[in-house]
XYZ file of C-alpha atoms in Angstrom:
140
model
C 6.901 -1.041 -10.503
C 8.936 -3.361 -8.308
C 8.622 -0.757 -5.553
C 4.826 -1.148 -5.503
C 5.117 -4.859 -4.729
C 7.712 -4.235 -2.022
C 5.393 -1.664 -0.430
C 2.518 -4.167 -0.563
C 4.410 -7.100 0.968
C 5.884 -4.909 3.688
C 2.380 -3.628 4.458
C 1.112 -7.213 4.809
C 3.929 -7.955 7.266
C 3.175 -4.806 9.239
C -0.512 -5.714 9.248
C 0.386 -9.027 10.864
C 2.238 -7.133 13.591
C -0.338 -4.373 14.068
C -3.190 -6.853 14.466
C -1.173 -9.073 16.814
C -3.205 -7.976 19.873
C -6.141 -9.831 18.276
C -4.289 -13.040 19.150
C -6.345 -12.913 22.344
C -8.989 -14.527 20.149
C -6.757 -16.775 18.017
C -9.444 -17.761 15.511
C -10.226 -14.088 14.809
C -6.530 -13.339 14.229
C -6.110 -16.329 11.903
C -9.250 -15.429 9.930
C -8.008 -11.840 9.660
C -4.663 -12.980 8.248
C -6.400 -15.408 5.900
C -8.655 -12.632 4.579
C -5.671 -10.312 4.210
C -3.834 -12.949 2.182
C -6.815 -13.777 -0.043
C -8.487 -10.391 -0.522
C -5.319 -8.349 -0.250
C -4.623 -9.136 -3.889
C -7.453 -6.795 -4.865
C -5.685 -4.084 -2.894
C -2.366 -4.987 -4.474
C -3.818 -4.846 -7.992
C -5.377 -1.415 -7.486
C -2.253 -0.030 -5.809
C -0.002 -1.315 -8.610
C -2.317 0.183 -11.252
C -2.209 3.567 -9.512
C 1.573 3.301 -9.129
C 1.976 2.561 -12.844
C -0.310 5.475 -13.716
C 1.759 7.760 -11.488
C 4.829 6.650 -13.455
C 3.020 7.124 -16.762
C 1.949 10.672 -15.892
C 5.446 11.394 -14.525
C 4.216 12.793 -11.236
C 6.745 14.573 -9.101
C 7.492 13.346 -5.586
C 4.902 15.196 -3.469
C 1.923 14.682 -5.811
C 2.969 11.047 -6.229
C 3.066 10.460 -2.476
C -0.331 12.136 -2.109
C -1.826 9.977 -4.866
C -0.273 6.816 -3.402
C -1.536 7.700 0.083
C -5.076 8.025 -1.258
C -4.570 4.841 -3.304
C -3.625 3.003 -0.112
C -6.961 3.902 1.463
C -8.901 3.094 -1.723
C -7.094 -0.235 -2.111
C -7.860 -1.385 1.416
C -11.487 -0.307 1.146
C -11.825 -2.139 -2.184
C -10.373 -5.329 -0.719
C -12.636 -5.095 2.330
C -15.691 -4.492 0.131
C -14.806 -7.477 -2.063
C -15.466 -9.744 0.929
C -19.096 -8.668 0.724
C -19.276 -8.738 -3.089
C -17.946 -12.288 -3.276
C -20.271 -13.318 -0.466
C -17.874 -14.209 2.324
C -19.348 -11.680 4.763
C -22.710 -9.930 4.929
C -22.639 -6.147 5.275
C -18.941 -5.789 6.074
C -19.317 -2.138 7.056
C -21.623 -3.057 9.956
C -19.419 -5.803 11.411
C -17.452 -5.887 14.648
C -14.242 -6.294 12.629
C -14.216 -2.725 11.300
C -10.872 -2.022 13.006
C -9.051 -4.447 10.720
C -9.258 -2.201 7.636
C -8.063 0.707 9.794
C -5.063 -1.398 10.802
C -4.476 -2.249 7.125
C -4.565 1.423 6.103
C -2.121 2.360 8.854
C 0.156 -0.524 7.831
C 0.001 0.584 4.220
C 0.863 4.171 5.068
C 3.777 3.139 7.291
C 5.075 0.888 4.527
C 4.684 3.624 1.920
C 6.439 6.296 3.945
C 9.270 4.039 5.108
C 9.966 3.293 1.448
C 9.589 6.915 0.377
C 13.202 6.974 -0.816
C 12.398 4.219 -3.345
C 9.340 6.117 -4.522
C 11.484 9.231 -4.886
C 13.973 7.308 -7.046
C 11.152 6.584 -9.513
C 10.252 10.265 -9.816
C 11.365 12.281 -12.847
C 12.553 15.204 -10.691
C 14.818 12.845 -8.726
C 16.457 11.602 -11.935
C 16.988 15.218 -13.062
C 18.809 16.151 -9.855
C 21.039 13.074 -10.104
C 21.910 13.897 -13.719
C 22.757 17.456 -12.732
C 25.036 16.236 -9.942
C 26.784 13.794 -12.284
C 27.246 16.543 -14.863
C 28.793 18.849 -12.272
C 31.141 16.115 -11.106
C 32.154 15.176 -14.617
C 33.040 18.778 -15.450
C 35.536 18.963 -12.614
């Protein structure tokens, strides 16, 4: 489960870098980072829940990465929609800031796939291959 939080925090850092060209309008960049910090927790909660469920159902590596990739998109969309639900923005899907969730999804995917080795370590098939290697080494 620790891996899910590392993926999330790395994605937030990447989001800050990916949206850096918005610094041309400093107030827009600052508001974007503020919204990511506040509403990103909805995304984090959903992603962690999906990650825990993937552990519970003992998904192998490829299905787990597919589920987590879809969860990344769903998490960002949930967080973006929560801005409208809570009342911060009106009709968020018709705003001029629609590229920010795209940047968040890309950041999430980059974070997920750069930490794929940590996700693989949590998979049951990874543990089986390590046990087999240790058994072979202990025999000789």
